Coordinates of C-alpha atoms and ligand atoms in Angstrom, one line a residue:
M1 CA -1.1 -146.2 -2.6
G2 CA 0.7 -149.5 -2.0
A3 CA 4.5 -149.9 -2.5
R4 CA 4.0 -151.8 -5.8
R5 CA 1.9 -149.0 -7.2
W6 CA 4.6 -146.5 -6.3
V7 CA 7.2 -148.6 -8.1
V8 CA 5.0 -148.7 -11.2
A9 CA 4.4 -145.0 -11.1
I10 CA 8.1 -144.2 -10.7
L11 CA 9.0 -146.5 -13.5
L12 CA 6.4 -144.9 -15.8
V13 CA 7.7 -141.4 -15.0
A14 CA 11.3 -142.7 -15.7
V15 CA 10.3 -144.1 -19.0
L16 CA 8.4 -140.9 -19.9
L17 CA 11.4 -138.8 -18.9
A18 CA 13.8 -141.0 -20.9
G19 CA 11.4 -140.7 -23.9
V20 CA 11.2 -136.9 -23.6
S21 CA 15.0 -136.5 -23.3
L22 CA 15.7 -138.8 -26.2
A23 CA 13.1 -136.9 -28.3
Y24 CA 14.9 -133.7 -27.2
L25 CA 18.3 -135.0 -28.1
R26 CA 17.1 -136.2 -31.4
G27 CA 15.9 -132.6 -32.2
P28 CA 15.2 -131.2 -35.6
G29 CA 17.0 -132.4 -38.8
P30 CA 19.7 -130.5 -40.5
L31 CA 17.3 -129.0 -43.1
A32 CA 14.4 -128.3 -40.7
F33 CA 15.0 -124.6 -40.9
A34 CA 14.2 -124.7 -44.6
G35 CA 10.5 -125.6 -44.1
S36 CA 8.7 -128.8 -44.2
Q37 CA 7.5 -129.0 -47.9
T38 CA 9.7 -131.3 -50.0
V39 CA 9.1 -133.1 -53.2
P40 CA 10.6 -136.4 -54.3
L41 CA 13.7 -135.9 -56.4
S42 CA 12.0 -137.6 -59.4
A43 CA 9.2 -135.0 -59.4
Y44 CA 11.5 -132.0 -59.2
R45 CA 11.8 -130.3 -62.5
A46 CA 13.4 -126.9 -61.7
G47 CA 17.0 -128.1 -61.6
Q48 CA 19.4 -131.0 -60.8
P49 CA 20.5 -130.8 -57.2
T50 CA 22.3 -134.1 -57.1
G51 CA 25.1 -135.7 -59.2
V52 CA 27.8 -133.7 -60.9
P53 CA 27.3 -130.1 -62.3
L54 CA 25.9 -129.9 -65.8
E55 CA 29.2 -129.1 -67.5
L56 CA 30.6 -132.4 -66.2
A57 CA 27.6 -134.5 -67.2
P58 CA 29.2 -135.5 -70.5
A59 CA 32.4 -136.7 -68.7
D60 CA 33.1 -140.4 -68.3
A61 CA 31.9 -142.3 -65.3
L62 CA 35.3 -142.2 -63.5
A63 CA 35.6 -138.4 -63.8
R64 CA 32.1 -138.0 -62.4
G65 CA 33.0 -140.4 -59.6
R66 CA 36.2 -138.5 -58.8
Y67 CA 34.3 -135.2 -58.7
L68 CA 31.8 -136.6 -56.2
T69 CA 34.5 -138.3 -54.1
Q70 CA 36.3 -135.0 -53.9
A71 CA 33.1 -133.1 -53.1
A72 CA 32.4 -135.6 -50.2
D73 CA 36.0 -135.3 -49.1
C74 CA 36.5 -139.0 -48.4
Q75 CA 40.3 -138.4 -48.8
A76 CA 40.9 -136.1 -45.8
C77 CA 39.8 -138.6 -43.2
H78 CA 41.0 -141.7 -45.0
T79 CA 44.6 -140.5 -45.6
P80 CA 47.2 -140.7 -42.8
E81 CA 49.6 -137.8 -42.2
G82 CA 52.3 -138.1 -44.8
G83 CA 50.8 -141.3 -46.3
A84 CA 49.3 -142.3 -49.6
A85 CA 45.8 -141.2 -50.4
F86 CA 42.9 -143.4 -49.2
I87 CA 45.0 -146.0 -47.4
G88 CA 43.4 -145.2 -44.0
G89 CA 44.9 -145.3 -40.5
R90 CA 44.3 -141.7 -39.6
P91 CA 43.5 -141.4 -35.9
F92 CA 40.4 -139.7 -34.6
K93 CA 40.7 -138.8 -30.9
T94 CA 37.2 -138.7 -29.3
P95 CA 36.3 -138.4 -25.6
F96 CA 35.8 -142.2 -25.6
G97 CA 39.1 -143.2 -27.1
T98 CA 40.8 -143.3 -30.5
L99 CA 39.3 -144.5 -33.8
Y100 CA 41.1 -145.2 -37.0
S101 CA 39.8 -144.6 -40.5
T102 CA 40.0 -147.6 -42.8
N103 CA 41.7 -148.4 -46.1
L104 CA 39.4 -147.5 -49.0
T105 CA 41.6 -148.8 -51.8
P106 CA 40.5 -152.0 -53.5
D107 CA 43.0 -154.2 -51.7
R108 CA 41.3 -157.5 -50.9
D109 CA 42.8 -158.1 -47.4
T110 CA 43.0 -154.7 -45.9
G111 CA 40.8 -152.5 -48.1
L112 CA 37.4 -152.6 -49.9
G113 CA 38.5 -155.2 -52.5
A114 CA 35.9 -157.8 -51.3
W115 CA 33.0 -155.3 -51.0
D116 CA 30.3 -155.3 -53.6
E117 CA 28.3 -152.2 -54.6
A118 CA 25.3 -153.1 -52.4
Q119 CA 27.5 -153.5 -49.3
F120 CA 29.1 -150.1 -50.0
L121 CA 25.7 -148.5 -50.4
R122 CA 24.6 -149.9 -47.1
A123 CA 27.8 -148.6 -45.3
L124 CA 27.3 -145.1 -46.6
H125 CA 23.5 -144.9 -46.0
E126 CA 23.2 -147.0 -42.8
G127 CA 26.7 -147.2 -41.3
V128 CA 26.6 -151.0 -41.4
R129 CA 29.5 -153.2 -42.6
P130 CA 29.1 -156.4 -44.7
D131 CA 29.3 -158.6 -41.6
G132 CA 26.3 -156.7 -40.1
T133 CA 28.4 -154.8 -37.5
H134 CA 27.8 -151.1 -37.0
L135 CA 30.3 -148.3 -37.8
Y136 CA 31.0 -145.4 -35.5
P137 CA 29.6 -142.0 -36.5
A138 CA 33.1 -140.6 -36.7
F139 CA 32.5 -141.8 -40.3
P140 CA 29.8 -139.2 -41.1
Y141 CA 27.2 -141.6 -42.6
A142 CA 24.4 -139.6 -41.0
A143 CA 25.3 -137.0 -43.6
Y144 CA 26.1 -139.4 -46.5
T145 CA 22.7 -141.1 -46.0
A146 CA 21.3 -138.1 -48.0
L147 CA 23.4 -139.1 -51.1
V148 CA 21.3 -140.6 -53.8
D149 CA 22.2 -144.2 -54.8
E150 CA 23.5 -143.1 -58.2
D151 CA 26.1 -140.8 -56.5
V152 CA 27.2 -143.5 -54.1
R153 CA 27.6 -145.9 -57.0
A154 CA 29.8 -143.3 -58.8
I155 CA 32.0 -142.9 -55.7
Y156 CA 32.2 -146.7 -55.5
A157 CA 33.3 -147.0 -59.1
Y158 CA 35.9 -144.3 -58.6
L159 CA 37.4 -146.0 -55.5
R160 CA 37.5 -149.3 -57.3
S161 CA 39.6 -147.7 -60.0
L162 CA 42.4 -146.8 -57.5
A163 CA 45.5 -148.9 -57.3
P164 CA 45.1 -151.5 -54.4
V165 CA 47.4 -150.8 -51.5
H166 CA 48.0 -153.4 -48.8
H167 CA 47.8 -151.3 -45.6
P168 CA 46.4 -152.7 -42.4
V169 CA 45.2 -150.0 -40.0
P170 CA 45.5 -150.1 -36.2
A171 CA 42.5 -151.5 -34.2
N172 CA 40.4 -148.9 -32.5
E173 CA 41.3 -148.1 -28.9
L174 CA 38.0 -147.7 -27.1
G175 CA 37.2 -148.7 -23.6
F176 CA 34.1 -150.5 -22.4
P177 CA 31.2 -149.8 -23.2
F178 CA 32.2 -147.7 -26.2
N179 CA 34.0 -150.7 -27.8
Q180 CA 30.5 -152.3 -28.2
R181 CA 29.7 -151.8 -31.9
W182 CA 26.1 -152.9 -31.4
L183 CA 25.5 -149.7 -29.3
M184 CA 26.0 -147.8 -32.6
G185 CA 22.9 -149.6 -33.9
L186 CA 20.9 -147.8 -31.2
W187 CA 22.7 -144.5 -32.0
S188 CA 21.8 -145.0 -35.6
A189 CA 18.2 -145.7 -34.9
L190 CA 18.0 -142.4 -33.1
F191 CA 20.2 -140.1 -35.2
N192 CA 20.5 -141.5 -38.7
P193 CA 17.4 -140.6 -40.7
D194 CA 18.4 -143.1 -43.5
R195 CA 16.7 -140.9 -46.0
R196 CA 17.9 -139.5 -49.4
F197 CA 17.9 -135.8 -50.3
A198 CA 14.5 -134.4 -51.3
P199 CA 14.4 -130.9 -52.9
Y200 CA 12.6 -127.9 -51.4
P201 CA 10.3 -126.5 -54.2
Q202 CA 10.0 -123.0 -52.6
R203 CA 13.7 -122.6 -52.6
T204 CA 15.8 -121.8 -55.8
P205 CA 17.5 -124.6 -57.7
E206 CA 20.8 -123.1 -56.7
W207 CA 19.9 -123.3 -53.1
N208 CA 18.9 -126.9 -53.5
R209 CA 22.2 -127.7 -55.1
G210 CA 24.0 -125.9 -52.3
A211 CA 22.0 -127.8 -49.7
Y212 CA 23.0 -131.1 -51.3
L213 CA 26.7 -130.0 -51.5
A214 CA 26.8 -128.8 -47.9
E215 CA 24.7 -131.5 -46.2
A216 CA 25.0 -134.7 -48.1
L217 CA 28.5 -134.3 -49.7
G218 CA 30.6 -131.6 -47.9
H219 CA 29.3 -132.5 -44.3
C220 CA 30.1 -128.9 -43.1
G221 CA 28.1 -129.5 -39.9
E222 CA 30.3 -132.4 -38.8
C223 CA 32.8 -129.8 -37.8
H224 CA 30.8 -126.6 -37.6
T225 CA 27.8 -127.8 -35.6
P226 CA 28.2 -128.6 -31.9
R227 CA 27.3 -132.1 -30.6
N228 CA 25.0 -133.3 -27.8
V229 CA 26.0 -135.7 -25.0
L230 CA 25.4 -138.6 -27.3
Q231 CA 27.8 -137.2 -29.9
A232 CA 25.0 -136.4 -32.4
L233 CA 24.9 -133.0 -34.1
N234 CA 22.7 -130.5 -32.2
Q235 CA 20.9 -128.9 -35.1
R236 CA 19.4 -126.2 -32.8
R237 CA 22.8 -124.7 -33.0
K238 CA 23.3 -125.4 -36.7
F239 CA 26.7 -124.1 -38.0
A240 CA 27.2 -122.0 -34.8
G241 CA 30.7 -123.3 -34.3
A242 CA 32.3 -126.2 -32.4
L243 CA 35.6 -127.6 -31.2
T244 CA 36.4 -130.5 -33.5
N245 CA 39.6 -132.5 -33.2
G246 CA 41.3 -129.8 -31.2
W247 CA 40.4 -127.0 -33.7
Q248 CA 37.7 -124.4 -33.5
A249 CA 35.4 -124.7 -36.6
Y250 CA 33.9 -121.2 -36.3
N251 CA 30.4 -119.9 -36.5
I252 CA 29.4 -119.9 -40.2
T253 CA 25.8 -118.7 -39.8
T254 CA 24.7 -115.4 -41.1
Q255 CA 25.2 -113.7 -37.8
P256 CA 27.3 -110.6 -38.7
A257 CA 29.6 -110.2 -35.6
S258 CA 30.5 -113.7 -34.7
G259 CA 29.5 -115.5 -37.9
V260 CA 30.1 -114.8 -41.6
G261 CA 27.1 -112.5 -42.1
A262 CA 29.3 -109.5 -42.8
W263 CA 31.4 -111.3 -45.6
T264 CA 30.4 -110.6 -49.2
D265 CA 29.4 -113.4 -51.5
E266 CA 32.7 -112.9 -53.4
E267 CA 34.7 -113.2 -50.2
L268 CA 32.9 -116.4 -49.1
A269 CA 33.4 -117.9 -52.6
Q270 CA 37.1 -117.0 -52.6
Y271 CA 37.6 -118.5 -49.2
L272 CA 36.0 -121.7 -50.1
A273 CA 37.6 -122.1 -53.5
T274 CA 41.2 -120.9 -52.5
G275 CA 41.4 -121.1 -48.7
H276 CA 41.9 -117.4 -48.3
A277 CA 39.8 -114.2 -48.5
A278 CA 41.3 -110.7 -48.3
H279 CA 40.7 -109.2 -44.8
H280 CA 39.2 -112.5 -43.5
G281 CA 42.3 -114.7 -43.2
T282 CA 43.4 -118.1 -44.4
A283 CA 41.9 -121.6 -43.9
S284 CA 44.4 -123.7 -41.9
G285 CA 44.3 -127.1 -40.3
P286 CA 41.1 -129.2 -41.0
M287 CA 39.5 -126.3 -43.1
G288 CA 42.7 -125.9 -45.1
E289 CA 42.6 -129.6 -45.8
A290 CA 38.9 -129.4 -46.8
V291 CA 39.7 -126.7 -49.2
Q292 CA 42.8 -128.5 -50.6
M293 CA 41.3 -131.9 -51.1
S294 CA 37.6 -131.0 -51.7
L295 CA 36.3 -127.5 -52.1
S296 CA 39.0 -126.2 -54.4
H297 CA 38.0 -128.9 -56.9
L298 CA 34.4 -127.7 -57.1
T299 CA 33.3 -125.8 -60.2
P300 CA 32.6 -122.1 -59.7
G301 CA 28.9 -122.8 -60.1
D302 CA 29.0 -125.3 -57.2
V303 CA 31.0 -122.9 -55.0
Q304 CA 28.3 -120.2 -55.7
A305 CA 25.6 -122.7 -54.8
L306 CA 27.3 -123.3 -51.4
V307 CA 27.5 -119.6 -50.8
T308 CA 23.8 -119.2 -51.6
Y309 CA 23.0 -122.0 -49.2
L310 CA 25.2 -120.5 -46.4
R311 CA 23.4 -117.2 -46.9
S312 CA 20.1 -118.9 -45.8
I313 CA 21.4 -120.4 -42.5
P314 CA 19.5 -118.8 -39.6
A315 CA 21.8 -116.4 -37.7
L316 CA 23.0 -117.6 -34.3
S317 CA 25.5 -115.8 -32.2
A318 CA 28.6 -117.4 -30.6
P319 CA 28.8 -115.3 -27.4
D320 CA 32.5 -116.1 -26.8
L321 CA 33.5 -114.6 -30.2
P322 CA 33.8 -110.8 -30.4
A323 CA 33.4 -108.9 -33.7
V324 CA 36.6 -109.0 -35.7
R325 CA 39.0 -106.1 -35.3
T326 CA 39.7 -104.2 -38.5
E327 CA 42.0 -101.2 -37.6
P328 CA 45.7 -101.9 -38.2
A329 CA 48.1 -102.2 -35.3
S330 CA 50.8 -99.5 -34.7
A331 CA 54.0 -99.9 -36.7
A332 CA 56.0 -101.4 -33.8
P333 CA 54.9 -102.3 -30.3
G334 CA 56.1 -100.2 -27.4
P335 CA 58.1 -101.8 -24.6
A336 CA 55.0 -102.6 -22.6
A337 CA 53.4 -104.6 -25.5
A338 CA 50.0 -106.0 -24.9
G339 CA 50.3 -109.7 -24.6
G340 CA 53.5 -109.6 -22.5
Q341 CA 57.3 -109.4 -23.0
L342 CA 58.0 -113.1 -23.7
G343 CA 55.3 -113.2 -26.5
R344 CA 56.7 -110.0 -28.0
D345 CA 60.2 -111.5 -28.0
V346 CA 59.1 -114.8 -29.6
F347 CA 57.2 -112.9 -32.2
A348 CA 60.2 -110.6 -33.0
G349 CA 62.5 -113.6 -33.3
A350 CA 60.3 -116.3 -35.0
C351 CA 57.4 -114.6 -36.7
A352 CA 58.1 -110.9 -37.7
G353 CA 60.2 -112.0 -40.6
C354 CA 57.1 -113.1 -42.4
H355 CA 54.3 -111.4 -40.5
P356 CA 54.8 -107.6 -40.4
W357 CA 54.1 -105.7 -37.1
S358 CA 51.2 -103.9 -38.8
G359 CA 49.3 -107.2 -39.2
T360 CA 49.0 -106.8 -43.0
S361 CA 51.5 -108.2 -45.4
E362 CA 51.9 -106.2 -48.6
L363 CA 54.1 -108.8 -50.2
W364 CA 52.2 -111.8 -49.2
E365 CA 48.5 -111.2 -48.6
R366 CA 47.9 -114.8 -47.2
A367 CA 50.2 -114.1 -44.3
S368 CA 48.1 -111.0 -43.2
L369 CA 47.0 -111.6 -39.6
L370 CA 44.5 -108.7 -39.4
G371 CA 40.9 -109.8 -39.9
A372 CA 41.5 -113.5 -39.5
R373 CA 38.9 -115.1 -37.2
A374 CA 41.5 -117.3 -35.6
V375 CA 43.4 -114.2 -34.4
N376 CA 40.2 -112.7 -33.1
D377 CA 39.2 -115.8 -31.1
P378 CA 40.1 -115.1 -27.4
S379 CA 40.5 -118.8 -26.8
A380 CA 43.4 -118.7 -29.3
V381 CA 42.9 -122.4 -29.9
N382 CA 43.5 -122.2 -33.7
V383 CA 46.5 -119.8 -33.3
V384 CA 48.1 -122.4 -31.0
Q385 CA 47.4 -125.2 -33.5
I386 CA 48.7 -123.2 -36.4
V387 CA 51.9 -122.3 -34.5
L388 CA 52.3 -126.0 -33.4
H389 CA 51.6 -127.7 -36.7
G390 CA 52.2 -125.0 -39.4
F391 CA 50.3 -125.2 -42.6
A392 CA 51.4 -125.9 -46.2
P393 CA 48.8 -124.7 -48.7
A394 CA 49.0 -126.7 -52.0
G395 CA 50.5 -124.8 -54.9
E396 CA 51.1 -121.6 -53.0
G397 CA 54.8 -122.2 -52.4
R398 CA 54.7 -120.2 -49.1
D399 CA 54.2 -122.2 -46.0
M400 CA 53.5 -121.4 -42.4
P401 CA 56.3 -123.3 -40.7
A402 CA 55.6 -125.6 -37.6
F403 CA 57.0 -124.5 -34.3
G404 CA 55.8 -127.3 -32.1
A405 CA 59.1 -129.2 -32.0
D406 CA 61.4 -126.2 -31.2
Y407 CA 59.3 -124.1 -28.9
S408 CA 58.1 -124.8 -25.3
D409 CA 54.5 -124.7 -24.2
E410 CA 55.2 -121.5 -22.3
E411 CA 56.7 -119.8 -25.4
I412 CA 53.8 -120.9 -27.6
A413 CA 51.2 -119.7 -25.1
A414 CA 53.0 -116.4 -24.8
V415 CA 53.2 -115.8 -28.6
A416 CA 49.5 -116.8 -29.0
N417 CA 48.6 -114.3 -26.2
F418 CA 50.7 -111.6 -27.9
V419 CA 49.3 -112.2 -31.4
T420 CA 45.6 -112.2 -30.3
A421 CA 46.2 -109.0 -28.2
R422 CA 48.1 -107.1 -30.9
F423 CA 46.1 -108.1 -34.0
G424 CA 42.8 -109.3 -32.6
A425 CA 39.8 -107.9 -30.8
R426 CA 40.7 -109.3 -27.4
G427 CA 43.9 -110.9 -26.1
A428 CA 44.0 -114.5 -24.9
A429 CA 45.3 -115.5 -21.5
L430 CA 46.5 -119.0 -22.3
S431 CA 48.7 -120.9 -19.9
A432 CA 51.5 -123.4 -20.8
A433 CA 49.3 -126.2 -19.4
E434 CA 46.5 -125.3 -21.9
V435 CA 49.0 -125.5 -24.8
A436 CA 50.1 -128.9 -23.5
R437 CA 46.5 -130.1 -23.5
L438 CA 46.0 -128.9 -27.1
R439 CA 49.2 -130.7 -28.1
A440 CA 47.8 -133.9 -26.8
R441 CA 44.5 -133.5 -28.6
S442 CA 45.7 -133.1 -32.1
Ligands
HEC501 C1 35.2 -137.3 -40.9 C2 36.0 -138.4 -41.3 C3 35.5 -139.3 -42.4 C4 35.1 -139.0 -43.7 C5 34.9 -137.6 -44.2 C6 34.9 -140.2 -44.3 N1 35.2 -141.3 -43.5 FE1 34.9 -143.2 -44.0 N2 35.4 -143.7 -42.1 C7 35.9 -142.9 -41.1 C8 36.2 -143.6 -39.9 C9 36.8 -143.0 -38.6 C10 35.9 -145.0 -40.1 C11 36.0 -146.1 -39.2 C12 34.7 -146.2 -38.4 C13 34.7 -147.4 -37.5 O1 35.7 -148.0 -37.1 O2 33.5 -147.8 -37.2 C14 35.4 -145.0 -41.5 C15 34.9 -146.1 -42.1 C16 34.5 -146.2 -43.4 C17 34.1 -147.4 -44.1 C18 34.0 -148.8 -43.5 C19 35.1 -149.6 -44.0 C20 35.4 -150.9 -43.2 O3 36.3 -151.6 -43.6 O4 34.7 -151.2 -42.2 C21 33.8 -147.1 -45.4 C22 33.3 -148.0 -46.5 C23 34.0 -145.7 -45.5 N3 34.5 -145.2 -44.3 C24 33.9 -145.0 -46.7 C25 34.0 -143.6 -46.8 C26 33.7 -142.9 -48.0 C27 33.3 -143.5 -49.4 C28 33.8 -141.6 -47.7 C29 33.4 -140.4 -48.6 C30 32.1 -140.4 -49.3 C31 34.2 -141.5 -46.3 N4 34.3 -142.7 -45.8 C32 34.4 -140.3 -45.6 C33 36.0 -141.5 -41.2 C34 35.6 -140.8 -42.3
HEC502 C1 37.0 -131.2 -41.0 C2 36.4 -130.1 -40.4 C3 35.7 -129.1 -41.2 C4 34.8 -129.3 -42.3 C5 34.3 -130.6 -42.9 C6 34.4 -128.0 -42.7 N1 35.0 -127.0 -42.0 FE1 34.9 -125.0 -42.3 N2 36.3 -124.7 -40.9 C7 36.9 -125.6 -40.1 C8 37.9 -125.0 -39.2 C9 38.7 -125.8 -38.2 C10 37.9 -123.7 -39.5 C11 38.8 -122.6 -38.9 C12 40.0 -122.5 -39.8 C13 41.1 -121.6 -39.4 O1 41.0 -121.0 -38.3 O2 42.1 -121.4 -40.1 C14 36.9 -123.5 -40.5 C15 36.6 -122.2 -41.1 C16 35.6 -122.0 -42.0 C17 35.2 -120.7 -42.6 C18 35.8 -119.4 -42.1 C19 35.1 -118.9 -40.9 C20 35.7 -117.6 -40.4 O3 35.0 -116.9 -39.6 O4 36.9 -117.3 -40.6 C21 34.1 -120.9 -43.5 C22 33.4 -119.9 -44.3 C23 33.9 -122.4 -43.5 N3 34.8 -123.0 -42.6 C24 32.9 -123.0 -44.3 C25 32.8 -124.3 -44.4 C26 31.8 -125.0 -45.3 C27 30.9 -124.2 -46.2 C28 32.0 -126.3 -45.2 C29 31.3 -127.4 -45.9 C30 31.4 -127.4 -47.4 C31 33.1 -126.5 -44.2 N4 33.5 -125.3 -43.7 C32 33.5 -127.8 -43.8 C33 36.6 -127.0 -40.1 C34 35.8 -127.6 -41.1
HEC503 C1 58.4 -118.4 -43.2 C2 57.4 -117.4 -43.0 C3 56.5 -117.5 -41.8 C4 57.0 -117.5 -40.5 C5 58.4 -117.5 -39.9 C6 55.7 -117.5 -39.7 N1 54.7 -117.6 -40.5 FE1 52.7 -117.6 -39.8 N2 52.1 -117.8 -41.8 C7 52.9 -117.7 -42.9 C8 52.1 -117.9 -44.1 C9 52.6 -118.0 -45.5 C10 50.8 -118.1 -43.6 C11 49.6 -118.4 -44.5 C12 49.6 -119.8 -44.8 C13 48.6 -120.2 -45.9 O1 48.6 -119.6 -47.0 O2 47.8 -121.1 -45.7 C14 50.8 -118.0 -42.2 C15 49.7 -118.1 -41.4 C16 49.7 -117.8 -40.0 C17 48.5 -117.7 -39.2 C18 47.1 -117.9 -39.7 C19 46.5 -116.6 -40.2 C20 45.1 -116.7 -40.6 O3 44.7 -116.1 -41.6 O4 44.3 -117.5 -40.0 C21 48.9 -117.4 -38.0 C22 48.0 -117.2 -36.7 C23 50.3 -117.3 -38.0 N3 50.8 -117.6 -39.2 C24 51.1 -117.0 -36.9 C25 52.5 -117.1 -36.9 C26 53.3 -117.0 -35.7 C27 52.8 -116.7 -34.3 C28 54.6 -117.2 -36.0 C29 55.8 -117.2 -35.2 C30 55.8 -118.2 -34.1 C31 54.6 -117.4 -37.5 N4 53.3 -117.3 -37.9 C32 55.7 -117.5 -38.3 C33 54.3 -117.6 -42.9 C34 55.1 -117.6 -41.8

């Protein structure tokens, strides 16, 4: 073969390999596990998977829009820490730089005041702004693309009813080439199906409602499904757990040891609706926020539908998560406490007043450490985050204080190692440097 033919052959192989790897990265869709037979929504008679639940159907348009906006949890990402709701400016630290959410109030200069409904629909379904530029998928439009037009219109109407707040948000800090928005057009072509939800007739109406709530509205996978190298969700590991914004969003598949397969329906429903389930711990950080701003506002029927849907997710194990320990710890730790002396001392001084040495709190069930996945995660990532940032559940009146400002990285590593060793399945071995890294990421 001549040199030119070699070049052509090599190029062909390269193109083929690129095609195969893109097809691999694209992978199955989020509902591929449910089968391939769908019917158009207009032909589905068994139930109403989209919109608001039946009991809210008579409510006025704004109440319906509010319900859907809450179910889609727009507020969590579009509200800065300590700031007014929906004014934007919350930072998202990605491996490529920092992005900021935008102002969703109807302010003309800094918010959505000048957007019409068609422009809003296009942003939610296609990730494209009115000027034609592409949005980053940190805004989960690859999930919202499944929302039916009517629901997007209801969300638009609700956001239009908010008081306009003038609040410019910082410009994104992304290096070349990630600051090139047109690249997101390519991303979108690969990973955004741009298709509305279509029901699965072999599944129950409740399952279909749950699928719409989890995939189109609640975007559970955005935190609980790991990403591929192009930052798209890897649905082959659907809901098997991922590190998102410095927190572990755990395995929520039906796997019994490392997932939620061993939880009862009631426990799952209680966790989603209230942020706590007896013997399974409390939702803190991003999950605590999702419960506060979104899931706790769902009707009991919708929570049940989410549970039904979760029960159908294929079991996948997370090899780094041991089964949760259930036997209580001894009343008081001996001098050679597992997890080390410094950790024991920090716990005695800073934690034992609220968290009994046994791991279960009679007075205050939400502060029980026994059974919580975070405490049974040997990476101790969430325990560190909880100790650094604390958590204030709405309406509970009992907060987990933040220790980040007053305690050193060494002390926080030590207390996390102690807590996981004493109350969990396997003790962590965190160093002060790892705590410093987690501080920087959140
Ligand atoms: C997981 C976090 C997250 C959630 C949830 C989220 N957004 Fe966003 N949104 C962002 C980020 C980050 C951006 C900025 C993206 C960029 O700069 O390309 C954004 C941008 C937008 C934009 C573009 C605005 C502009 O001025 O360019 C609109 C519109 C929007 N979001 C609406 C919504 C609505 C409506 C919801 C709920 C249905 C929602 N978002 C939920 C993170 C989120
Ligand atoms: C913004 C990110 C985020 C979103 C969105 C999210 N989660 Fe979570 N979820 C987390 C994190 C982080 C944890 C761990 C919380 C902790 O350790 O306190 C968690 C924990 C959980 C748990 C408890 C798991 C265990 O083993 O303790 C369940 C169940 C759960 N999420 C279900 C859901 C469902 C269902 C949805 C969608 C309706 C959802 N999550 C959406 C981040 C998220
Ligand atoms: C003032 C009382 C108080 C103190 C002091 C305190 N905590 Fe907490 N902690 C709580 C409460 C209350 C919760 C549950 C918060 C909720 O309901 O969301 C909690 C939650 C937690 C959780 C999450 C449990 C789960 O179910 O996932 C961990 C881990 C934790 N605390 C560790 C510590 C450590 C370590 C210290 C000491 C450095 C400490 N706490 C000090 C009150 C306290």
